Each structure stands twice: as structure tokens, then as C-alpha cells.
Coordinates of C-alpha atoms in Angstrom, one line a residue:
M219 CA 0.2 43.5 9.7
Q220 CA -1.2 40.4 11.4
E221 CA -1.0 40.5 15.1
K222 CA 1.7 38.2 16.7
Y223 CA 2.0 37.2 20.3
I224 CA 5.0 36.2 22.5
L225 CA 4.5 34.1 25.6
S226 CA 6.8 34.5 28.6
I227 CA 7.1 32.1 31.5
D228 CA 8.6 33.5 34.7
Q229 CA 9.3 30.6 37.0
S230 CA 10.1 32.3 40.3
T231 CA 10.6 31.2 43.9
A232 CA 7.1 31.8 45.0
G233 CA 5.2 30.7 41.9
T234 CA 5.0 30.6 38.1
K235 CA 3.7 33.4 36.0
A236 CA 2.6 33.2 32.4
L237 CA 2.7 36.6 30.6
L238 CA 1.4 37.4 27.1
F239 CA 2.9 40.2 25.0
D240 CA 1.6 41.7 21.8
N241 CA 3.8 42.5 18.8
K242 CA 4.5 46.0 20.1
G243 CA 6.1 44.5 23.3
D244 CA 3.3 45.5 25.6
L245 CA 2.1 43.1 28.4
I246 CA -1.5 42.4 27.7
C247 CA -2.4 39.6 30.2
R248 CA -0.9 37.5 33.0
S249 CA -1.8 34.5 35.0
D250 CA -0.1 33.3 38.2
K251 CA 0.1 29.9 39.9
S252 CA 1.8 29.7 43.3
H253 CA 3.5 26.5 44.5
R254 CA 4.3 25.1 48.0
Q255 CA 7.3 26.2 50.0
I256 CA 8.4 22.9 51.6
I257 CA 10.4 23.8 54.7
D258 CA 11.4 21.3 57.4
E259 CA 12.5 21.7 61.0
K260 CA 16.1 22.3 59.9
G261 CA 15.1 25.3 57.8
W262 CA 15.8 23.4 54.5
V263 CA 13.8 24.7 51.6
E264 CA 12.5 22.6 48.7
H265 CA 10.0 22.8 45.8
D266 CA 8.1 20.0 44.1
P267 CA 9.3 20.1 40.4
E268 CA 6.3 18.2 39.1
E269 CA 4.0 20.8 40.8
I270 CA 6.0 23.6 39.1
Y271 CA 5.8 21.9 35.7
R272 CA 2.0 21.4 36.0
N273 CA 1.6 25.0 37.1
T274 CA 3.6 26.1 34.1
V275 CA 1.2 24.4 31.7
E276 CA -1.9 25.5 33.6
A277 CA -0.7 29.1 33.8
V278 CA -0.1 29.2 30.1
K279 CA -3.5 27.8 29.3
A280 CA -5.1 30.3 31.8
V281 CA -3.4 33.4 30.3
V282 CA -4.3 32.5 26.7
E283 CA -7.9 31.8 27.6
K284 CA -8.1 34.9 29.8
A285 CA -6.8 37.1 26.9
G286 CA -9.2 35.5 24.5
I287 CA -6.7 35.6 21.6
D288 CA -6.3 33.3 18.6
K289 CA -3.9 30.6 19.9
S290 CA -2.4 30.2 16.4
L291 CA -1.0 33.7 16.5
I292 CA 1.4 32.9 19.3
V293 CA 4.8 32.6 17.6
G294 CA 7.3 31.9 20.4
V295 CA 8.0 31.7 24.1
G296 CA 10.8 32.8 26.4
I297 CA 11.6 31.5 29.9
S298 CA 13.0 33.2 33.0
N299 CA 13.6 31.2 36.1
Q300 CA 14.8 31.2 39.7
R301 CA 18.4 30.5 39.2
E302 CA 20.5 28.6 41.8
T303 CA 17.7 26.3 42.7
A304 CA 18.9 22.9 41.6
M305 CA 17.5 19.4 41.0
A306 CA 18.1 16.0 39.3
W307 CA 15.9 13.8 37.3
D308 CA 16.0 10.5 35.4
R309 CA 17.0 11.0 31.8
G310 CA 14.8 8.3 30.5
T311 CA 11.6 8.8 32.5
G312 CA 11.8 12.5 33.2
K313 CA 10.9 11.9 36.8
P314 CA 12.7 13.9 39.6
V315 CA 14.8 11.8 41.9
Y316 CA 14.3 14.3 44.6
N317 CA 12.6 17.7 45.2
A318 CA 14.3 20.8 43.9
I319 CA 16.6 22.3 46.5
V320 CA 15.9 26.1 46.6
W321 CA 18.5 28.7 46.3
Q322 CA 17.8 29.9 49.9
C323 CA 18.7 26.4 51.3
A324 CA 22.1 26.1 52.9
R325 CA 22.2 22.3 53.3
G326 CA 25.4 22.1 51.2
E327 CA 27.3 24.1 53.8
A328 CA 29.3 21.1 55.1
I329 CA 30.3 20.2 51.5
C330 CA 31.6 23.7 50.9
K331 CA 33.5 23.7 54.1
E332 CA 35.2 20.4 53.2
I333 CA 36.2 21.9 49.8
E334 CA 37.4 25.1 51.5
K335 CA 39.4 23.1 54.0
A336 CA 41.1 21.3 51.2
G337 CA 42.3 24.7 49.8
H338 CA 40.1 25.0 46.7
A339 CA 38.0 28.0 47.5
E340 CA 40.2 30.6 45.6
E341 CA 40.6 28.5 42.5
I342 CA 36.8 28.1 42.3
R343 CA 36.4 31.8 42.6
K344 CA 38.9 32.6 40.0
A345 CA 37.3 30.2 37.5
T346 CA 33.6 30.7 38.2
G347 CA 33.6 34.3 39.5
L348 CA 31.7 33.1 42.6
N349 CA 32.7 32.8 46.2
L350 CA 32.5 29.2 47.4
S351 CA 29.0 29.0 49.0
P352 CA 26.1 26.6 49.5
Y353 CA 24.0 29.4 47.9
F354 CA 25.0 28.2 44.4
S355 CA 23.8 25.0 42.7
A356 CA 26.9 22.9 42.9
A357 CA 26.8 22.1 46.6
K358 CA 23.0 21.4 46.3
L359 CA 23.6 18.8 43.5
A360 CA 26.5 17.3 45.5
W361 CA 24.2 16.9 48.5
I362 CA 21.7 15.0 46.3
L363 CA 24.4 12.7 45.0
Q364 CA 25.6 12.0 48.5
N365 CA 22.3 11.6 50.3
V366 CA 19.6 10.3 48.0
P367 CA 19.8 6.5 47.6
G368 CA 20.5 5.3 44.0
V369 CA 21.3 8.7 42.5
K370 CA 25.0 8.2 42.4
E371 CA 24.5 4.9 40.5
K372 CA 22.2 6.6 38.0
A373 CA 24.9 9.2 37.4
Q374 CA 27.5 6.6 36.8
A375 CA 25.2 4.8 34.4
G376 CA 24.6 8.0 32.4
E377 CA 20.9 8.0 33.4
L378 CA 20.9 11.3 35.3
C379 CA 20.2 14.9 34.3
M380 CA 21.3 17.6 36.8
G381 CA 20.5 21.2 36.4
T382 CA 18.7 24.4 37.2
M383 CA 14.9 25.0 36.8
D384 CA 15.2 26.3 33.3
S385 CA 16.8 23.1 32.0
W386 CA 14.0 21.1 33.8
E387 CA 11.3 23.2 32.2
V388 CA 12.9 22.9 28.7
F389 CA 13.3 19.2 29.1
R390 CA 9.7 18.6 30.1
L391 CA 8.1 21.1 27.7
T392 CA 10.0 19.5 24.7
G393 CA 9.1 16.0 25.8
G394 CA 12.6 15.2 26.8
K395 CA 14.1 16.1 23.4
S396 CA 16.1 19.1 24.7
F397 CA 18.4 19.2 27.7
K398 CA 19.8 22.7 27.5
T399 CA 20.6 25.8 29.6
D400 CA 21.9 29.3 28.9
Y401 CA 25.0 31.2 29.8
S402 CA 23.3 33.2 32.5
N403 CA 22.0 30.2 34.4
A404 CA 25.2 28.2 33.9
S405 CA 27.3 31.0 35.3
R406 CA 25.3 30.7 38.6
T407 CA 25.9 27.1 39.3
Q408 CA 29.5 27.4 40.6
M409 CA 30.6 24.8 38.0
F410 CA 30.9 26.9 34.9
N411 CA 34.2 28.6 33.9
I412 CA 33.2 32.1 32.9
F413 CA 36.5 32.7 31.1
D414 CA 36.6 29.5 29.0
L415 CA 32.8 29.4 28.7
T416 CA 32.6 25.6 29.5
W417 CA 31.7 23.4 32.4
D418 CA 34.9 23.2 34.4
E419 CA 35.6 19.5 34.8
H420 CA 38.1 19.9 37.7
I421 CA 35.7 22.1 39.7
C422 CA 32.8 19.7 39.0
S423 CA 35.0 16.8 40.2
L424 CA 35.5 18.7 43.5
F425 CA 31.8 18.4 44.1
G426 CA 31.6 14.9 42.8
I427 CA 29.7 15.9 39.7
D428 CA 30.2 14.4 36.2
T429 CA 29.9 17.0 33.5
A430 CA 28.0 14.4 31.4
C431 CA 25.1 14.9 33.7
L432 CA 24.9 18.6 32.9
A433 CA 23.0 20.5 30.2
Q434 CA 24.3 21.8 26.9
V435 CA 25.1 25.5 27.4
C436 CA 23.6 27.7 24.6
D437 CA 23.2 31.4 23.8
T438 CA 20.5 33.0 25.8
N439 CA 18.5 33.7 22.6
A440 CA 19.1 30.3 21.0
N441 CA 16.3 27.9 19.9
Y442 CA 15.8 25.5 22.8
G443 CA 13.3 23.3 21.1
E444 CA 9.6 23.4 20.5
T445 CA 6.5 22.9 22.6
D446 CA 2.7 22.9 22.3
F447 CA 2.1 22.8 26.0
E448 CA 0.8 19.3 26.0
G449 CA -1.5 19.8 23.0
F450 CA -2.9 23.1 24.1
L451 CA -1.6 25.1 21.1
P452 CA -2.6 24.1 17.6
H453 CA 1.1 23.7 16.6
P454 CA 4.4 23.7 18.4
I455 CA 6.2 27.0 18.9
P456 CA 9.9 27.6 19.6
I457 CA 11.3 28.3 23.0
H458 CA 13.6 31.0 21.7
G459 CA 15.1 32.3 24.8
V460 CA 16.1 31.2 28.3
I461 CA 17.5 33.6 30.9
G462 CA 18.0 33.6 34.7
D463 CA 15.4 35.9 36.4
S464 CA 17.8 38.6 37.5
H465 CA 19.5 38.7 34.1
G466 CA 16.1 38.9 32.5
A467 CA 15.2 41.9 34.6
L468 CA 18.5 43.5 33.7
F469 CA 17.7 42.9 30.0
G470 CA 14.1 44.0 30.4
Q471 CA 15.2 47.2 32.1
G472 CA 17.3 48.0 29.0
C473 CA 20.6 48.0 31.0
L474 CA 22.4 47.1 27.8
Q475 CA 25.4 49.5 28.3
K476 CA 28.4 49.1 30.6
G477 CA 27.8 50.8 33.9
M478 CA 24.0 50.5 34.0
I479 CA 22.7 48.9 37.1
K480 CA 19.4 47.5 38.4
T481 CA 17.9 45.9 41.6
T482 CA 15.1 43.3 41.5
Y483 CA 13.1 43.2 44.8
G484 CA 11.7 39.7 45.1
T485 CA 11.8 37.1 47.9
G486 CA 15.5 37.9 47.8
S487 CA 17.2 40.6 45.8
S488 CA 19.7 40.8 43.0
V489 CA 21.8 43.9 42.4
M490 CA 23.4 43.6 39.0
M491 CA 25.7 45.9 37.0
N492 CA 26.5 45.5 33.4
I493 CA 30.4 45.5 33.0
G494 CA 30.6 44.8 29.3
E495 CA 32.5 42.1 27.5
T496 CA 35.5 41.9 29.8
P497 CA 35.0 40.0 33.1
M498 CA 36.6 41.4 36.3
L499 CA 36.8 39.7 39.6
S500 CA 35.8 41.5 42.8
A501 CA 37.9 41.4 45.9
S502 CA 35.2 42.8 48.2
G503 CA 32.3 40.3 48.3
V504 CA 30.3 40.7 45.1
V505 CA 30.6 38.1 42.4
T506 CA 31.1 38.1 38.6
S507 CA 28.5 36.3 36.4
I508 CA 27.5 36.3 32.8
A509 CA 24.8 38.7 31.9
W510 CA 23.8 36.8 28.7
G511 CA 25.2 35.3 25.6
M512 CA 23.5 36.5 22.4
D513 CA 24.4 35.8 18.8
G514 CA 27.9 34.6 19.9
R515 CA 28.6 37.7 22.1
V516 CA 28.9 37.3 25.8
E517 CA 28.6 40.1 28.3
Y518 CA 29.3 40.1 32.0
V519 CA 27.9 41.5 35.3
L520 CA 29.0 42.3 38.8
E521 CA 26.3 40.9 41.1
G522 CA 25.4 40.8 44.7
N523 CA 22.6 38.6 46.0
I524 CA 20.6 39.1 49.2
N525 CA 18.8 36.2 50.7
Y526 CA 16.2 38.1 52.7
T527 CA 14.4 41.1 51.3
G528 CA 10.8 40.4 50.4
A529 CA 11.2 37.3 52.6
V530 CA 11.8 39.7 55.6
M531 CA 8.4 41.2 55.1
K532 CA 6.9 37.7 54.7
W533 CA 8.4 37.0 58.2
I534 CA 6.9 40.2 59.5
V535 CA 3.4 39.2 58.2
E536 CA 3.2 35.5 58.6
D537 CA 5.5 34.7 61.6
L538 CA 5.3 37.8 63.7
G539 CA 1.7 38.8 62.7
L540 CA 2.6 42.5 62.8
L541 CA 0.9 43.2 59.5
A542 CA -2.0 41.6 57.6
S543 CA -0.2 42.1 54.3
P544 CA 3.2 43.4 53.0
K545 CA 1.2 46.2 51.3
E546 CA 0.7 47.7 54.8
A547 CA 4.4 48.1 55.3
S548 CA 4.9 51.4 53.7
K549 CA 2.2 53.2 55.7
T550 CA 3.3 51.6 58.9
A551 CA 7.0 52.5 58.4
M552 CA 6.1 56.1 57.7
A553 CA 4.3 56.2 61.0
A554 CA 7.3 55.1 63.0
N555 CA 9.1 57.4 65.5
E556 CA 11.7 59.3 63.6
E557 CA 14.1 59.3 66.6
D558 CA 14.0 55.5 67.0
E559 CA 17.3 53.8 66.0
T560 CA 16.2 50.2 65.8
Y561 CA 18.0 48.0 63.1
L562 CA 17.1 44.5 61.9
V563 CA 19.9 42.4 60.5
P564 CA 18.1 39.6 58.7
A565 CA 20.7 36.8 58.9
F566 CA 18.0 34.1 59.2
T567 CA 20.1 31.7 57.1
G568 CA 23.4 33.6 57.3
L569 CA 24.3 36.5 55.2
G570 CA 25.1 36.5 51.5
A571 CA 26.8 39.3 49.5
P572 CA 28.8 41.2 50.3
Y573 CA 29.3 39.8 53.8
W574 CA 29.4 36.0 53.0
D575 CA 28.9 34.8 56.5
S576 CA 26.8 31.6 56.6
D577 CA 27.2 31.5 60.5
A578 CA 25.7 34.9 61.2
K579 CA 22.5 35.0 63.1
A580 CA 19.6 37.5 62.8
V581 CA 19.2 40.2 65.4
I582 CA 17.1 43.2 66.2
Y583 CA 19.5 45.8 67.5
G584 CA 19.1 49.2 69.2
M585 CA 15.6 48.8 70.7
T586 CA 14.4 51.0 73.5
R587 CA 11.3 50.9 75.6
T588 CA 9.5 53.0 73.1
T589 CA 10.2 50.7 70.2
G590 CA 7.0 49.2 68.9
K591 CA 5.3 47.6 65.9
N592 CA 5.9 50.6 63.6
E593 CA 9.6 50.8 64.4
I594 CA 10.2 47.1 63.9
V595 CA 8.4 47.2 60.6
R596 CA 10.4 50.2 59.5
A597 CA 13.6 48.4 60.6
A598 CA 12.6 45.5 58.4
E599 CA 12.0 47.8 55.4
D600 CA 15.3 49.6 56.1
C601 CA 17.4 46.5 56.2
I602 CA 16.5 45.8 52.6
V603 CA 17.9 49.3 51.6
Y604 CA 21.1 49.0 53.6
Q605 CA 22.0 45.6 52.2
I606 CA 21.5 46.9 48.6
A607 CA 23.4 50.1 49.3
D608 CA 26.4 48.1 50.6
I609 CA 26.5 46.1 47.4
I610 CA 26.2 49.1 45.1
G611 CA 29.0 51.0 47.0
I612 CA 31.3 48.1 46.3
M613 CA 30.4 47.8 42.7
S614 CA 31.0 51.5 42.1
R615 CA 34.4 51.4 43.9
E616 CA 35.7 48.3 42.2
S617 CA 34.5 49.1 38.7
G618 CA 35.6 52.8 38.9
I619 CA 32.2 53.7 37.6
S620 CA 30.2 56.5 39.2
I621 CA 26.6 55.3 39.3
D622 CA 24.1 58.1 38.5
S623 CA 20.8 56.2 39.0
L624 CA 19.4 52.8 40.0
R625 CA 16.7 51.1 38.0
V626 CA 14.4 48.9 40.1
D627 CA 11.6 46.3 39.6
G628 CA 9.8 43.6 41.5
G629 CA 6.8 43.7 43.9
A630 CA 8.4 45.9 46.6
S631 CA 9.2 48.6 44.0
R632 CA 5.6 49.7 44.6
D633 CA 6.4 50.4 48.2
R634 CA 6.7 54.3 48.4
Y635 CA 8.5 54.4 51.7
L636 CA 11.1 51.7 50.6
M637 CA 11.8 53.4 47.3
Q638 CA 12.3 56.9 48.9
F639 CA 14.5 55.5 51.6
Q640 CA 16.6 53.7 48.9
S641 CA 17.1 56.9 47.1
D642 CA 17.9 58.8 50.3
I643 CA 20.5 56.3 51.5
L644 CA 22.2 56.0 48.0
G645 CA 21.9 59.7 47.3
I646 CA 20.9 59.1 43.7
P647 CA 17.6 58.8 41.8
V648 CA 15.8 55.5 42.0
R649 CA 13.8 54.7 38.8
V650 CA 10.8 52.4 39.2
A651 CA 9.8 50.5 36.0
S652 CA 6.1 50.8 35.0
V653 CA 5.9 47.0 34.7
E654 CA 6.4 45.1 37.9
E655 CA 7.7 41.8 36.6
L656 CA 10.8 42.7 34.6
S657 CA 12.2 39.1 34.6
G658 CA 9.3 38.0 32.4
V659 CA 9.7 41.1 30.2
G660 CA 13.3 40.2 29.7
A661 CA 12.4 36.7 28.6
A662 CA 9.7 37.9 26.3
Y663 CA 12.0 40.5 24.7
T664 CA 14.8 37.9 24.3
A665 CA 12.4 35.6 22.4
G666 CA 10.7 38.4 20.5
L667 CA 14.0 39.9 19.3
A668 CA 15.3 36.5 18.2
L669 CA 12.2 35.8 16.2
G670 CA 12.1 39.2 14.6
V671 CA 8.9 40.3 16.2
Y672 CA 10.6 43.1 18.1
T673 CA 13.4 45.6 17.4
K674 CA 15.6 47.3 20.0
E675 CA 13.2 50.2 20.0
V676 CA 11.0 47.9 22.2
F677 CA 13.0 49.0 25.3
E678 CA 11.8 52.6 24.8
R679 CA 8.3 51.6 25.7
M680 CA 9.1 51.4 29.4
T681 CA 8.0 54.3 31.5
R682 CA 9.4 55.0 35.0
Q683 CA 8.6 56.8 38.2
D684 CA 11.6 58.6 39.7
Y685 CA 12.3 59.0 43.4
L686 CA 14.9 61.7 44.1
P687 CA 17.1 61.9 47.3
Q688 CA 15.7 64.2 50.0
M689 CA 18.0 63.2 53.0
D690 CA 20.9 65.4 53.9
A691 CA 24.4 64.0 54.0
A692 CA 24.8 64.1 57.8
T693 CA 21.6 62.1 58.4
R694 CA 22.6 59.6 55.7
A695 CA 26.0 59.1 57.3
K696 CA 24.5 58.7 60.8
K697 CA 22.0 56.1 59.6
R698 CA 24.6 54.1 57.7
A699 CA 26.9 54.1 60.7
G700 CA 24.1 52.7 62.8
W701 CA 23.7 49.9 60.3
D702 CA 27.4 49.1 60.3
K703 CA 27.3 48.9 64.1
A704 CA 24.4 46.5 64.0
L705 CA 26.2 44.4 61.4
S706 CA 29.3 44.2 63.5
V707 CA 27.2 42.4 66.2
V708 CA 26.3 39.5 64.0
L709 CA 29.2 39.0 61.7
T710 CA 31.4 36.1 62.8
K711 CA 34.1 36.4 60.0

């Protein structure tokens, strides 16, 4: 059997990764290209879309050359992407009209408050599954329309494309021939009706957005067009899968059955539970999204998104200078005084799920004179665990499903202290995937399955390291009560 290869592009918040998989589904090579985080004095966060596109092509070239394979044996590519990050570009020239506004950026808050004041928040939630928030794409795109000169006129003239990073990548990689997105990404924009499976014209109008500016929504494993990466490959190959990064991780983790749950530890974190083919709306702060649409069959998830997880450790390293690298966090946390009761609530840009308080401010709570570097670092690690535990508790209660284990991935899943504490606070096993970047795995498996390179047995190749709970129930309850008290100090709603 002749070897075949699948490329995967994981376009994330911090950078773009190109991953190369063989025909058994094993990751054989990767290449990374980071991009600038453009942050102004207001705390607004942007990315340069042109830089990201250039990095995509360069990363693909680098991984293929590094692997030393025959380029003609690459048969397809899948894309996973940072989701709610939104941008607009000229349909004719393909040039961005403004930088991409990153999912972390809350500049659309005033727009959301106006819509809420007009009484539309609940109807938006009931149609899209999402609580009205500047976190999602709609308010970011509305901000571009309202604040960037000439953009509204382009939209009215039918000359504007608006979308998430996947649709931008597909548009550029296909030379402007394809303007498409998938169900998972569309469901995170706050403009897509997850019951009718269409762009909701009424909700779009509340944000001042014309649905004609939005991408065609396709199955996650559809053919999105062909690319040769600007002549690098000897022939064009199909982009045969597009999936939001967290959904890609859920798929790559093999969470294909109702009740299976995973957490991706990245700059932020996504906790996601497969709830099957029937959507349910949460009353307690988590949201409902589409897991994926494949071969005409749509499945749903409950999801909670946390703005600051890996970003907390970046703050510890780069802003406070307490560590030289996030890799030092585990050892430092283990050295902390066990009796210290310091908590960090990382509401640097408000709090997302399940609290949904954009006015909350960050606080370090419970310090004493003996609190030092080790204790603050541990509090930063612990806050990641508590936020995730709060979300998982809600998902279990609302779905009626008892969760017996948590599958995890992402860079911080290599942090031994963090993973053990996550298991202790949840009281269930935490299963760490052997491959760190599950988003890219999910995109590769989506494309490989669609192209017939893989079968469902590919999911069995994943090995895992299990962390088992070691904390007694009384200690667990005491620690969680302390977290709840620290939260009560910052919540304004």
C-alpha cells in the first residue's frame, strides 16, 4: 500500500501549527509559527490576518520539508481554528478591512448592552444557544461595521466578507474561490440558529449584519475547495474538513458518544460535553453549540469557555516575572505552603462561563504575611482547576449524566501538579492524551476519514496517562468553599 499523508493546520490564538500525519493516523512531524498579539492601552486584542495567512503557508512548507516526504503523496488537509475571533475583508481583493478582533477582546460590550436593554438577550439565547456576550463573533463584527470607515458601505454594496478565521483561511488558500465555514464555527458566532441550522436573519439584523456578508455553512467534513499552498505542492489537494479548535479536540479525543467530556487547556479553556443529536439549553451559565455536522448528521455539545487559563500563567511569567517559564509552575506550586489559603480569581477581562460577568475585576484573595511567590503561583494554577470544575458540575446536573472521567489535552496537560489537582477537585480520573495538540488531530482525522485514508479505528491509537483522585472529601469541600468565597468578592451580578 502506497503511503499517503494528511496535513492539518491548527490556527490558534498564539500561533499557527502545521501537522503531518501518516496513513495510520500518527503524527510524524510539526512546525509552528507564532504571530503578534496586538494589545492596546484599553486591553483590546487583535491579530494581523495577513501575518496569519503568511504563517500558514510557511508552516506547511516547513513541516513538509522537515519531514522529507514526497509532496505528491499528500492527499488532503484539514483546518482547525480559534473560533470566535472575527474579521472582515474585501470580497474582490481579499484584503482585510481591519485586523482580526480576538475572542478575548470585549470591545463589543456596549453593543451587547444596547441589545440587552432593548430586550433581545433571551431570544438570542433561545435561538443560538449562547448567552449574549461580546465574547462571541457577532458583537465584534458589529463593532467593525460601526467604527471602521467605509466598511458599512462595502457591506451595502455586496463587497464585504465577514467571518471567523477558518473562512478567511479557506478563502485565501483557495484563491478567493471558496467562502465557506462549518457548523461548529457558525454555532459560535451568536448569529446562527442551532435549531433551524441557518443564519438567523433577525438576530443578524440586531447586530446590523447582513447575512449576505456571511459564509456558506457546510458539513464539517465537506470539501471546502482545493489548494496547492501557493504553488508549493505539485498539484492542488482538497481542504476536506474545517472544525473549530475545541470541537476538533473533542473529535480527536474520540468523544463520539453522548456524555463524553473533554477540556482543552490553551490560552483559554473549553470544557465540552457531547450531548448527542438533540440540543438542550442550559439555565445555569453554560452554552449549547454544535459539535459538528458530518454526512448530514448534526450533533450538539454543552460548553463552557474560560477566558484565562494558560493566559494566567503567561501573566505570572511575563508581567509579574515570578517564573522564567510556565514549565516551572508545577514544581513551584508543589513547593507552596499547604496551609496557605490564597485564591486568585482571574477576571482580567471579566468572567466568562459559568459566571458571565463582564464587569468583574481580578483579585488575589486570602493572602497572609507568609504568602509568597510559591503560594501565588499555586493560586494561579488552582484557579484554572476551580473554573473548570464549576462548569463540569453544571453540565452534569443539567444533563443528568454522571461523569466518570475527564479527557484533557493542550499544553498545560503536561503540568503534573495541575492535572493531579484537577482530578482531586473533581473526584474523578483525569485522562491526559499522549498527543498534546488534539485540535490538529481532530482536523486531520476529519479530513482523513472523509477521504477514506482512515477508518474509525484510528481513534484507538491514542494512549493516555491517568491521574486518580487522592484528596479526601472534607479537604475538597473546604477548598471549593474557599474558592466560592473568593468569587463572591468579585462578582457584580
